[in-house]
Coordinates of C-alpha atoms in Angstrom, one line a residue:
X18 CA -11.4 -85.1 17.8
X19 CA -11.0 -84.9 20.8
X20 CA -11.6 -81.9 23.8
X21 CA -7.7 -81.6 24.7
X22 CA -7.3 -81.4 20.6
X23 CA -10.5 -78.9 20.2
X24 CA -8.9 -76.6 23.3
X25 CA -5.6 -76.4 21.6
X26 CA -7.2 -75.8 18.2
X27 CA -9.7 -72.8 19.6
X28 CA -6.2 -71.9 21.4
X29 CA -4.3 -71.0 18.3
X30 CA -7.1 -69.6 16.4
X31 CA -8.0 -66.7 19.9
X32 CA -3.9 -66.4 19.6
X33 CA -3.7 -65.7 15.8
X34 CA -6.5 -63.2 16.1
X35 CA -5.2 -61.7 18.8
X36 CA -1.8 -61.5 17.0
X37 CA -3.5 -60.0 14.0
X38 CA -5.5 -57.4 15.9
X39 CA -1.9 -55.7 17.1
X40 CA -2.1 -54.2 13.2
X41 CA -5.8 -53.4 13.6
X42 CA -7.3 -50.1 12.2
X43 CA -10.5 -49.4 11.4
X44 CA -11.4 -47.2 8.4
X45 CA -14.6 -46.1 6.9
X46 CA -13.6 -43.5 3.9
X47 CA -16.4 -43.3 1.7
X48 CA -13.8 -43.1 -1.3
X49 CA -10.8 -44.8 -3.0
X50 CA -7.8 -44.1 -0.6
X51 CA -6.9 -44.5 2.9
X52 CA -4.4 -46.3 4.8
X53 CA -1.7 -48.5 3.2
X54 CA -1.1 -51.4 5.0
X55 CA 1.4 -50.6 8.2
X56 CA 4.6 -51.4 8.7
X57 CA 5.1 -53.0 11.5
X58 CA 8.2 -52.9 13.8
X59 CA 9.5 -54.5 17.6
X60 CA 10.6 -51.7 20.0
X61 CA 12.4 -51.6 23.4
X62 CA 10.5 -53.2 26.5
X63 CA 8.0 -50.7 27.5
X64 CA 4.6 -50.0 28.2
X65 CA 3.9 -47.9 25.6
X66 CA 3.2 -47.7 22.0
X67 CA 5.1 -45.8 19.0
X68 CA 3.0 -44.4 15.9
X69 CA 4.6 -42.6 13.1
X70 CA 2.1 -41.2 10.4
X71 CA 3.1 -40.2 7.2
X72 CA 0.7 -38.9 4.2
X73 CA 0.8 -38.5 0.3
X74 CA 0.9 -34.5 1.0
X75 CA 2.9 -32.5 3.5
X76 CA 1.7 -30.5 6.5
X77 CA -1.4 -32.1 6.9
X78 CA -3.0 -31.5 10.1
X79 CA -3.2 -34.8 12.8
X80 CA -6.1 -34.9 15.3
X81 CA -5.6 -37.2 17.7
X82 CA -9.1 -38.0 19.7
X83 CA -10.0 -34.3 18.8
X84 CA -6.5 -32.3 19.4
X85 CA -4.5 -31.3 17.4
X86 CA -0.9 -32.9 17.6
X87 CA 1.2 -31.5 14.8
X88 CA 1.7 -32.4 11.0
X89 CA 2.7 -35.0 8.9
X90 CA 5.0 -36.5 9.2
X91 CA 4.1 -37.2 12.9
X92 CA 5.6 -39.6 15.2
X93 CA 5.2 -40.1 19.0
X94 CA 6.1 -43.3 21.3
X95 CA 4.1 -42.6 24.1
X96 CA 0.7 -43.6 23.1
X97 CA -1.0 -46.6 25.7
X98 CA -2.2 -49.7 23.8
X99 CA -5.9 -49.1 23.3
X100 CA -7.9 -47.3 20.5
X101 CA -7.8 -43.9 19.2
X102 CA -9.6 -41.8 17.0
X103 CA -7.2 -40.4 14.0
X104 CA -8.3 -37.9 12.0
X105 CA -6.5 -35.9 9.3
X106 CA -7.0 -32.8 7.7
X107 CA -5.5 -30.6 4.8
X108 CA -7.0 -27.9 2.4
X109 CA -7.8 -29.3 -0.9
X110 CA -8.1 -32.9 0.4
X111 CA -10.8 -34.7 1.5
X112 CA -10.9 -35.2 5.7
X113 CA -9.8 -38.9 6.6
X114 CA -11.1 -40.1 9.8
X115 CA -10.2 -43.6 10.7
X116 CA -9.7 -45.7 14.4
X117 CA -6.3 -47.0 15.3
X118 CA -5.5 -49.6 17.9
X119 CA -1.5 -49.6 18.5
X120 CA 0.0 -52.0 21.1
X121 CA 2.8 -51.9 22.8
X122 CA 6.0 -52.9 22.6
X123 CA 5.8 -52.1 18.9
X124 CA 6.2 -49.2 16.4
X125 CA 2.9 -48.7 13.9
X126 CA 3.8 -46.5 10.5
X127 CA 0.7 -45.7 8.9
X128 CA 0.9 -44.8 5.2
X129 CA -2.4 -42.8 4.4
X130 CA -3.1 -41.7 0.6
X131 CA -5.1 -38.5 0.4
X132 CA -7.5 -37.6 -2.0
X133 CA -7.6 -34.0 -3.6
X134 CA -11.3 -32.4 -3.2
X135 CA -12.6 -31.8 -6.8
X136 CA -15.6 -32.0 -9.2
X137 CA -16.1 -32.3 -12.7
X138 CA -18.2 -29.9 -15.4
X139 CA -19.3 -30.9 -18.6
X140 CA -20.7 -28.2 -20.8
X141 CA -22.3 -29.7 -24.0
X142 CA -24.5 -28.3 -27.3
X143 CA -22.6 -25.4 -27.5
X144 CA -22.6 -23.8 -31.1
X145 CA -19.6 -24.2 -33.3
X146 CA -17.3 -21.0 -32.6
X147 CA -18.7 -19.9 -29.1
X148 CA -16.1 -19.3 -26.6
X149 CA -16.8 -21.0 -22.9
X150 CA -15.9 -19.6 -19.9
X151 CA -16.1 -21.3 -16.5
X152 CA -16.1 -18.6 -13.8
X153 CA -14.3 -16.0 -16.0
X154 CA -11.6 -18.6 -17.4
X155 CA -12.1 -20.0 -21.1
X156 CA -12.0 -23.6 -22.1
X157 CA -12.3 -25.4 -25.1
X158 CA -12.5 -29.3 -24.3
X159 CA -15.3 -30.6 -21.7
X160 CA -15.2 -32.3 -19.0
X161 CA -13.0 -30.0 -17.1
X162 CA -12.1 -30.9 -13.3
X163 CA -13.2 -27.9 -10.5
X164 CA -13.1 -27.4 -6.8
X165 CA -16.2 -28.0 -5.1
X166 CA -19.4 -25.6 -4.7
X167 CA -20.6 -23.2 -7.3
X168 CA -19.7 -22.3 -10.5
X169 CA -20.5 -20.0 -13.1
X170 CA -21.1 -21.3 -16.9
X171 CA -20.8 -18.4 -19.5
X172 CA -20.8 -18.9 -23.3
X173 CA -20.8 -16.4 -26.0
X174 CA -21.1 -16.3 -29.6
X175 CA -21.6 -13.7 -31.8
X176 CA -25.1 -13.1 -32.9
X177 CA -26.4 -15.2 -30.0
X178 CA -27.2 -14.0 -26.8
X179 CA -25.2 -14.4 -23.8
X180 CA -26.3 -17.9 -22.1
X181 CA -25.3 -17.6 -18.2
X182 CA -25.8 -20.4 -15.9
X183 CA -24.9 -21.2 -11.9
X184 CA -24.5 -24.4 -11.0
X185 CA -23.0 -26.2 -8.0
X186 CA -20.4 -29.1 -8.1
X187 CA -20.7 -31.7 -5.3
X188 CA -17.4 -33.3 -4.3
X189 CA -16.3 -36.0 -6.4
X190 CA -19.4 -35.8 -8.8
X191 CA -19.5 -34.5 -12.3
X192 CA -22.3 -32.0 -13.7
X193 CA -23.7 -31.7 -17.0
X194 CA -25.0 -28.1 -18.9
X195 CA -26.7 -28.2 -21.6
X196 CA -26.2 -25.0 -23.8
X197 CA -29.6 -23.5 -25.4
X198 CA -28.9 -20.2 -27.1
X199 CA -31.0 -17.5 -28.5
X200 CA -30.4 -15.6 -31.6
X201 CA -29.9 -12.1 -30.9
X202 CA -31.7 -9.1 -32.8
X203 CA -29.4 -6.3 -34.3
X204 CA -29.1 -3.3 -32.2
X205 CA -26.8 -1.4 -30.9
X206 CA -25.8 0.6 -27.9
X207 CA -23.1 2.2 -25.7
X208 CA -22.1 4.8 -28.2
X209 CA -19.1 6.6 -26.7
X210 CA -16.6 9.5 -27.9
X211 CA -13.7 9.0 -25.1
X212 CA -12.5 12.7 -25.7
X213 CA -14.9 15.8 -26.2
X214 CA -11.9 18.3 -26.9
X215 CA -9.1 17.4 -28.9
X216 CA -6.1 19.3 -30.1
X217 CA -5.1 17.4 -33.6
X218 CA -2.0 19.2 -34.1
X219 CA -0.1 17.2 -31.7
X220 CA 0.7 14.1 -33.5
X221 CA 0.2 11.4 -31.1
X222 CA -2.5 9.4 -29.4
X223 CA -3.1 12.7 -27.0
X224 CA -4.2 14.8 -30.4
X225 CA -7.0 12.1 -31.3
X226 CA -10.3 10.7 -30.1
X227 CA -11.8 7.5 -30.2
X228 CA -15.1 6.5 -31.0
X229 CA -16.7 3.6 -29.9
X230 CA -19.8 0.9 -29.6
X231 CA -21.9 -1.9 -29.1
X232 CA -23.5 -4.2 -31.7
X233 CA -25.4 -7.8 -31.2
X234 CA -25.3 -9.1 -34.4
X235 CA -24.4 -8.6 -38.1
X236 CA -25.5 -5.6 -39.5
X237 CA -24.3 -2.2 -41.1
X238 CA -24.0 1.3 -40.0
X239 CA -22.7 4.6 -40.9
X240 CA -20.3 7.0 -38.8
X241 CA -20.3 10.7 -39.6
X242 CA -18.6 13.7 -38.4
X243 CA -20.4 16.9 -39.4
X244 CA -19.1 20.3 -39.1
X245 CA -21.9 23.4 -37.6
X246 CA -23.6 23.9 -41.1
X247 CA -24.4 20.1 -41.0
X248 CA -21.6 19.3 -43.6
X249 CA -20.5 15.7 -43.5
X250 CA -16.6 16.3 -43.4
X251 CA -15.7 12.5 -42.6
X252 CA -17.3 9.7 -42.3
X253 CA -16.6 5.4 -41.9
X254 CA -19.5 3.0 -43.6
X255 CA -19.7 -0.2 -41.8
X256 CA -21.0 -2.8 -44.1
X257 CA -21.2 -5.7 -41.3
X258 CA -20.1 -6.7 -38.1
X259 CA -18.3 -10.2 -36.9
X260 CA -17.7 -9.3 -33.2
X261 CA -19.4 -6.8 -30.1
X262 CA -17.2 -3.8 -29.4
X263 CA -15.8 -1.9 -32.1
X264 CA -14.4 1.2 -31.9
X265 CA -12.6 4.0 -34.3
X266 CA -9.7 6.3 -34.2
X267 CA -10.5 10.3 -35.4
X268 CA -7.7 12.7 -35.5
X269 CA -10.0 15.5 -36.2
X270 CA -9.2 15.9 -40.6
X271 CA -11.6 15.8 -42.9
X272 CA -12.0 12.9 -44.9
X273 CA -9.3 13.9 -47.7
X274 CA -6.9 14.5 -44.5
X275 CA -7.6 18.0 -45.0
X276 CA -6.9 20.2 -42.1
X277 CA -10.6 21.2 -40.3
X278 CA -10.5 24.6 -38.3
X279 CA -11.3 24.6 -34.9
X280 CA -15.2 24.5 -33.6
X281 CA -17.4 21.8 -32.4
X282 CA -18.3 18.8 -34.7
X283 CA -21.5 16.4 -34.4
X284 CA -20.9 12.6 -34.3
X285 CA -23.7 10.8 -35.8
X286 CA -24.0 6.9 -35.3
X287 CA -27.3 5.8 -37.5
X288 CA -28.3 2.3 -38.3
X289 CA -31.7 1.2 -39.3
X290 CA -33.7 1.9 -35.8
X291 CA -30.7 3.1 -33.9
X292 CA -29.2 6.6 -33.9
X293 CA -26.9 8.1 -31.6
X294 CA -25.1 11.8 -31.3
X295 CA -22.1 13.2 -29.7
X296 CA -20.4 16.5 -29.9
X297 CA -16.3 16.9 -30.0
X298 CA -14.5 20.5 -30.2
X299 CA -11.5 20.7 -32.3
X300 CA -9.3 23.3 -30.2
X301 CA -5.5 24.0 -31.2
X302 CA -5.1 26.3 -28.0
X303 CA -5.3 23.4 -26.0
X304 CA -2.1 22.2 -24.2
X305 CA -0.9 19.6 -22.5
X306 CA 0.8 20.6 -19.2
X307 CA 5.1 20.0 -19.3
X308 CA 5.7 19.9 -15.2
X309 CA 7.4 18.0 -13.8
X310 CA 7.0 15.1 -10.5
X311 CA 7.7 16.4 -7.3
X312 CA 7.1 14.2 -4.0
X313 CA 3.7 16.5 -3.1
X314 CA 2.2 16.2 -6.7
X315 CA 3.4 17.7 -10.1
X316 CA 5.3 21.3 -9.7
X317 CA 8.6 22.8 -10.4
X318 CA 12.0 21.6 -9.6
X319 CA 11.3 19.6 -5.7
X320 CA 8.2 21.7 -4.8
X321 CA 4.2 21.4 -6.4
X322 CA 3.0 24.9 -7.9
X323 CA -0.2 25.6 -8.7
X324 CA -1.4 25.7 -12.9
X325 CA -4.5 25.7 -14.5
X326 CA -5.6 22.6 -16.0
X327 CA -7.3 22.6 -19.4
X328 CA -7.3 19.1 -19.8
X329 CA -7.5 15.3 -18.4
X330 CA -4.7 13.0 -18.4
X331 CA -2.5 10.3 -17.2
X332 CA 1.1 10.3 -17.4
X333 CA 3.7 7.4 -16.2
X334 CA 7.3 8.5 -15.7
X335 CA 10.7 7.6 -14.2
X336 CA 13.8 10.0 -13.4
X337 CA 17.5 9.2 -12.4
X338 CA 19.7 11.5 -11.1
X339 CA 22.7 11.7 -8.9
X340 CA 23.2 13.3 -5.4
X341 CA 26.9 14.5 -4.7
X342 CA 27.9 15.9 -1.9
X343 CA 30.8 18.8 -1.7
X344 CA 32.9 19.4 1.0
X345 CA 36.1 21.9 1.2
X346 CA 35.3 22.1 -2.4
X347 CA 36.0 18.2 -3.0
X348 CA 32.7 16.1 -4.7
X349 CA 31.8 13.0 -3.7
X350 CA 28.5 10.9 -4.9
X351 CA 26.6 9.7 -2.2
X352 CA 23.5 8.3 -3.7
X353 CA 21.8 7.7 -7.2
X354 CA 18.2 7.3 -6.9
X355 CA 15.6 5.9 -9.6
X356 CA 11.9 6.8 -9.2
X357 CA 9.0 5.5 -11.1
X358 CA 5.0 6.5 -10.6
X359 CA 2.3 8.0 -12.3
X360 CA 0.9 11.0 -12.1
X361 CA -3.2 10.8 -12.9
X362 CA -4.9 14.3 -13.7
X363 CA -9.0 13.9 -13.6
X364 CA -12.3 16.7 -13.8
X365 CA -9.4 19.3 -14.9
X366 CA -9.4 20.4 -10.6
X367 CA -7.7 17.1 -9.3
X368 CA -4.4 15.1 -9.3
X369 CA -3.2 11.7 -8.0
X370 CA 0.0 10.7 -8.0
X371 CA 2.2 7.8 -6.5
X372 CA 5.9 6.9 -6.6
X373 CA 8.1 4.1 -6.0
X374 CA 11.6 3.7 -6.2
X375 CA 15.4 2.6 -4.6
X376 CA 17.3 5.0 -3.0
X377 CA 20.9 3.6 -4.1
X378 CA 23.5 5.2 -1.5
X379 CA 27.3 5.0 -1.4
X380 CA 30.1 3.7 0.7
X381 CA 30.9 8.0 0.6
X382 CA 27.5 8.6 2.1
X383 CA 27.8 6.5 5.4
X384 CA 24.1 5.8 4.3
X385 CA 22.5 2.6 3.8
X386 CA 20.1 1.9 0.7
X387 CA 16.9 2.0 0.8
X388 CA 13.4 2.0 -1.0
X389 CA 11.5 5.4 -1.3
X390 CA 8.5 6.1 -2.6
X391 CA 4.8 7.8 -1.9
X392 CA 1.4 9.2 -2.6
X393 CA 0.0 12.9 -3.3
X394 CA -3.1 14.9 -3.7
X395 CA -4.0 18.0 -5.0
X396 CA -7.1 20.1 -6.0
X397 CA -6.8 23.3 -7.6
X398 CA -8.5 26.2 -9.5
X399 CA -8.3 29.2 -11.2
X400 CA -10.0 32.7 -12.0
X401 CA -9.2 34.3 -15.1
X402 CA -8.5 37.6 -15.1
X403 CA -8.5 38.4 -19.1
X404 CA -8.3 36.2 -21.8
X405 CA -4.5 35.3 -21.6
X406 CA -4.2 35.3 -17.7
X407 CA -5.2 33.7 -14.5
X408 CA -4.9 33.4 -10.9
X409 CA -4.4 30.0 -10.1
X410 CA -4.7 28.7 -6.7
X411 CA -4.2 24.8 -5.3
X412 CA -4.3 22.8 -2.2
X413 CA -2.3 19.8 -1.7
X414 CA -1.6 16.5 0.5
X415 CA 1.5 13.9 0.3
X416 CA 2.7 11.0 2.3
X417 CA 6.4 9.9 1.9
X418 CA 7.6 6.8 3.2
X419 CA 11.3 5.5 3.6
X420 CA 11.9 1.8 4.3
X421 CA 14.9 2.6 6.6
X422 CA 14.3 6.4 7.8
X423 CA 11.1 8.7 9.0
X424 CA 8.2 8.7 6.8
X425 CA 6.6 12.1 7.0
X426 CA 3.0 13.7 6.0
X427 CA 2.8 17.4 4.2
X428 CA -0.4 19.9 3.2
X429 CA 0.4 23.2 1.9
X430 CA -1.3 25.8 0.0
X431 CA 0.2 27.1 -3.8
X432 CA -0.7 30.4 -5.6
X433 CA 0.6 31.8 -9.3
X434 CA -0.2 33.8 -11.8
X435 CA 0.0 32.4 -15.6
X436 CA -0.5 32.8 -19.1
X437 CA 0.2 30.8 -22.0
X438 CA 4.0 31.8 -21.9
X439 CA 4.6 32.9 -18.4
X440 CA 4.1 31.4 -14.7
X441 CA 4.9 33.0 -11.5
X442 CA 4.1 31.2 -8.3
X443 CA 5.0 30.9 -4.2
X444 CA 4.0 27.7 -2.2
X445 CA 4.4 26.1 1.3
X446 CA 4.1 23.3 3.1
X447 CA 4.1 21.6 6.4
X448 CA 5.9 18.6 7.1
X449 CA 4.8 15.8 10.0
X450 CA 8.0 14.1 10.3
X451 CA 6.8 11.9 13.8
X452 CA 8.9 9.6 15.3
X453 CA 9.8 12.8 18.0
X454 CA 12.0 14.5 15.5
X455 CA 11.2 18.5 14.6
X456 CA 8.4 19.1 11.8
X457 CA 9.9 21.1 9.4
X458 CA 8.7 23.6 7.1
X459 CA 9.4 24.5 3.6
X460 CA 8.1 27.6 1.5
X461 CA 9.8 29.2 -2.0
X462 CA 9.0 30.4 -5.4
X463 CA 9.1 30.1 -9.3
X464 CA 9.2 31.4 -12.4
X465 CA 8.8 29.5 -16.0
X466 CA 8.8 30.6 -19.4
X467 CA 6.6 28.5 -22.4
X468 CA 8.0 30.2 -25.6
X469 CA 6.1 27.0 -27.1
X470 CA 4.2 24.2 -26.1
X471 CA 7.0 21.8 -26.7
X472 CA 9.3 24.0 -24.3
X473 CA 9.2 25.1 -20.6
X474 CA 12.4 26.5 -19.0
X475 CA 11.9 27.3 -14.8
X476 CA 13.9 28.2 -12.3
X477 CA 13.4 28.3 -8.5
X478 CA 14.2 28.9 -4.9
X479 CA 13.0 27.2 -1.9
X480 CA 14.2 27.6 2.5
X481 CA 13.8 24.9 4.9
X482 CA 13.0 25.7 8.2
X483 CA 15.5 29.1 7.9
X484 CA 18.3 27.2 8.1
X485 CA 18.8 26.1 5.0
X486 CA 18.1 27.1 1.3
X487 CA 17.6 25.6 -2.8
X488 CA 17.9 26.4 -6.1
X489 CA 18.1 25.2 -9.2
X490 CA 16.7 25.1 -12.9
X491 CA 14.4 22.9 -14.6
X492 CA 13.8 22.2 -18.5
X493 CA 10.5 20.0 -20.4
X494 CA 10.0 19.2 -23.7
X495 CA 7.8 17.3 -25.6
X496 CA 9.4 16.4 -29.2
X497 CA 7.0 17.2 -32.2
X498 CA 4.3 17.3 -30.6
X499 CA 4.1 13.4 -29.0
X500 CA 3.1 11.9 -26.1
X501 CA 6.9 11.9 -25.0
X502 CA 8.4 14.3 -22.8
X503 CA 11.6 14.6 -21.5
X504 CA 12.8 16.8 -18.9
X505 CA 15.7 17.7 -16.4
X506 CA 17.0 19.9 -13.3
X507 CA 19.5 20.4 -11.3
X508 CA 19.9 22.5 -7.9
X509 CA 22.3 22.9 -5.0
X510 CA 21.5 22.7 -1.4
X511 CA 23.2 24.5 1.7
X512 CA 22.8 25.7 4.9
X513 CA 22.0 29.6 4.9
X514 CA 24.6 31.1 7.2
X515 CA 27.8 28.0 6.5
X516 CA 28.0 26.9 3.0
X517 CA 31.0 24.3 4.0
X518 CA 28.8 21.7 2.9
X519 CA 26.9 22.0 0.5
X520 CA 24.6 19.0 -1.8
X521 CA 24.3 19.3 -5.3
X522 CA 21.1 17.1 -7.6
X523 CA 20.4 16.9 -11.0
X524 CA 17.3 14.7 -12.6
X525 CA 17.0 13.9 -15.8
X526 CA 13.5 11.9 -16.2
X527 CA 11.3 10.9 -19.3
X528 CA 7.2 10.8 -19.3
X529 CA 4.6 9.7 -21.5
X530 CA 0.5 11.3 -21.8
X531 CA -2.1 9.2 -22.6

């Protein structure tokens, strides 16, 4: 061969390369994945170079020599013909970092496949019938696939104790646990009565309590009630045990489901080595309260009164009812709203409450519709007098909140006097309305009557900053005793020296005690 042949040979091989480098990138991954190979394409006669990346996933982030320059799919044409540093990033995916060299004159569309962060978790020589759980979720078949970092291993079977292990997950590597578990002695523990005074003649869930336990392992036990001689009057034998918590229902009979009189029972739990106690008082003069929901906490008709608590509860409910408004003696509905909350009454001084609902308006109204709801707190008290009557007294807090219109902030104080069939009571409150608009004030009174504790009939009167006044009656009853009760008012609204216009409500709304 000779040197002009050799030249031109060396010639073509320096041109291919150099041909081949225009699709040169340089990738170093550490993984399966990457770039596809690019597509390649001749653009107009320039001096720059167009890049288009695209990726497996949308939105991941492009870094571009460091800055950030959008998401994928990206695509710029004016990139100069020399290297760059490419970098892409998304949450869940591993970070690809790769070098690009583009040239000019053509149009570089790099495919890159990215790979989902993730670990795997074998669990293995777990016991027949134990339940797994990896970081509070259960599985059954092993090896399971996780994100990266650390985990929690729990398994449980009964009769075994609890074997808990943390372990950490590297990216893209699986771990192995190996289960060792211990069998557990029988004991038991975290005896429980969830109601110390019951009242059994109301036939629901409210007229019963539960009691309730621990155990480790198989075993048997014996549950008593006894009365204050030390008579066993009902009892439950438990000749073994195939899970942890177990718990009983006692509607406060005897074992025959004789009728007990009222007075304070022992609870016995015994079992080998373990005893426990507990006291529960049967009491039929205990009542559950029938009010109703008012915005400010539970009350009469649209205002919260203060009443003497004898007992814990919580109570969800929902009311519907429309609002029509009468002008020149013609009725029109301008609005039908729906309100649902709950109303949570706790240490027989204290109430919660919270409410949520659409405030469905009318073409008639010139309103628009809107979502209504809020929150309420109240602490009361009471000093009885005699045995049948009591001063009552309570102080309360509410924030109301309108989608559309103000929201406003009340306290106000509440006073009555009550006995088991008769309530009598004034209240006020201040409004913050904000937004620059006149607080208001509202104060009134009522007056119920309890001829039983299935039945409450109320009627009351309330005036809004002395210009305009309410009234109405209200109605709750609780059917045979349950944990339902329904109830329903109505009232009128007017202004106290025109009564052209006037507003007339009615609410009919159903409850339930637990």
């Amino acid at each position: 061969m000779n040197v002009k042949k050799l030249f031109c040979v060396l010639f073509a091989v320096v041109m291919a390369v150099s041909s081949l480098s225009a699709l040169s990138v340089e990738i170093d991954l550490g993984y399966e994945g990457g770039l596809r190979e690019p597509d390649v394409k001749k653009r107009r006669d320039d001096d720059y170079a167009g890049v288009i990346i695209k990726t497996n996933v949308e939105d991941a982030v492009i870094y571009i020599d460091g800055h950030s320059v959008g998401q994928s799919p990206f695509a710029t044409v004016e990139l100069s013909a020399r290297y760059y540093d490419l970098e892409i990033r998304k949450a869940g995916y591993d970070t690809l970092k790769c070098r690009i060299h583009p040239k000019k004159y053509y149009t570089y569309t790099y495919n890159f496949v990215l790979i989902k962060t993730c670990g795997y978790l074998n669990v293995r020589g777990a016991p027949d019938g134990a339940s797994i759980y990896v970081d509070g979720s259960s599985h059954s078949s092993f090896p399971i696939e996780v994100d990266p970092g650390n985990h929690t291993v729990k398994v449980r079977k009964f009769g075994y104790d609890d074997f808990v292990k943390d372990v950490y997950v590297a990216n893209h590597k699986t771990v192995a646990v190996d289960i060792s578990m211990k069998v557990s002695p029988f004991s038991i523990s975290r005896f429980k009565v969830s109601k110390d005074t019951i009242n059994p003649d109301y036939s629901s869930t409210i007229g019963k309590t539960e009691f309730s336990f621990y155990v480790t392992n198989t075993g048997s036990a014996i549950l008593s009630v006894s009365d204050r001689y030390g008579n066993v009057v009902w009892d439950h034998r438990y000749t073994s045990f195939s899970t942890w918590e177990q718990s009983i229902t006692w509607n406060g009979t005897g074992s025959g489901g004789e009728r007990l009189p009222d007075g304070i029972y022992t609870v016995k739990l015994t079992s080998y080595e373990n005893e426990f106690t507990g006291k529960v008082k049967i009491d039929r003069s205990l009542s559950y309260p029938l009010e109703a929901y008012t915005t400010s906490g539970s009350g009469i008709g649209t205002m919260p009164f203060a009443f003497a608590s004898q007992v814990d509860y919580v109570k969800l409910f929902a009311d519907f009812g429309p609002v029509l408004n009468a002008v020149d003696n013609k009725a029109s509905l301008t609005a039908l709203p729906l309100t649902v909350g709950m109303v949570i009454d706790f240490a027989n001084h204290f109430e919660l409450a919270g409410s949520v609902g659409p405030n469905i308006c009318t073409g008639n109204s010139g309103n628009e519709t809107t979502v209504k709801g809020g929150v309420s707190f109240k602490g009361s008290g009471a000093a009885r007098i005699t045995s049948g009557l009591s001063v009552n007294f309570a102080g309360f807090a509410s924030y109301n909140y309108d989608l559309l219109n103000d929201t406003g902030f009340a306290v106000g104080l509440s006073t009555g006097l009550e006995t088991s069939a008769f309530y009598a009571g004034a209240t006020g409150e201040y409004i913050f309305t904000g937004a620059g608009k006149e607080d208001a004030y509202k104060y009134g009174a009522a007056l119920s009557f309890t001829p039983s504790r299935t039945f409450k009939l109320s009627g009351w009167g309330a005036i809004r900053n002395n210009t305009s006044f309410e009234a109405g009656i209200e109605f709750v009853t609780m059917p045979a005793n349950s944990s339902v009760c329904i109830d329903a008012k109505a009232w009128m609204e007017s202004g106290i020296t025109s009564q052209k216009n006037v507003t007339i409500n009615g609410k009919i709304g159903l409850s339930y005690l637990f």
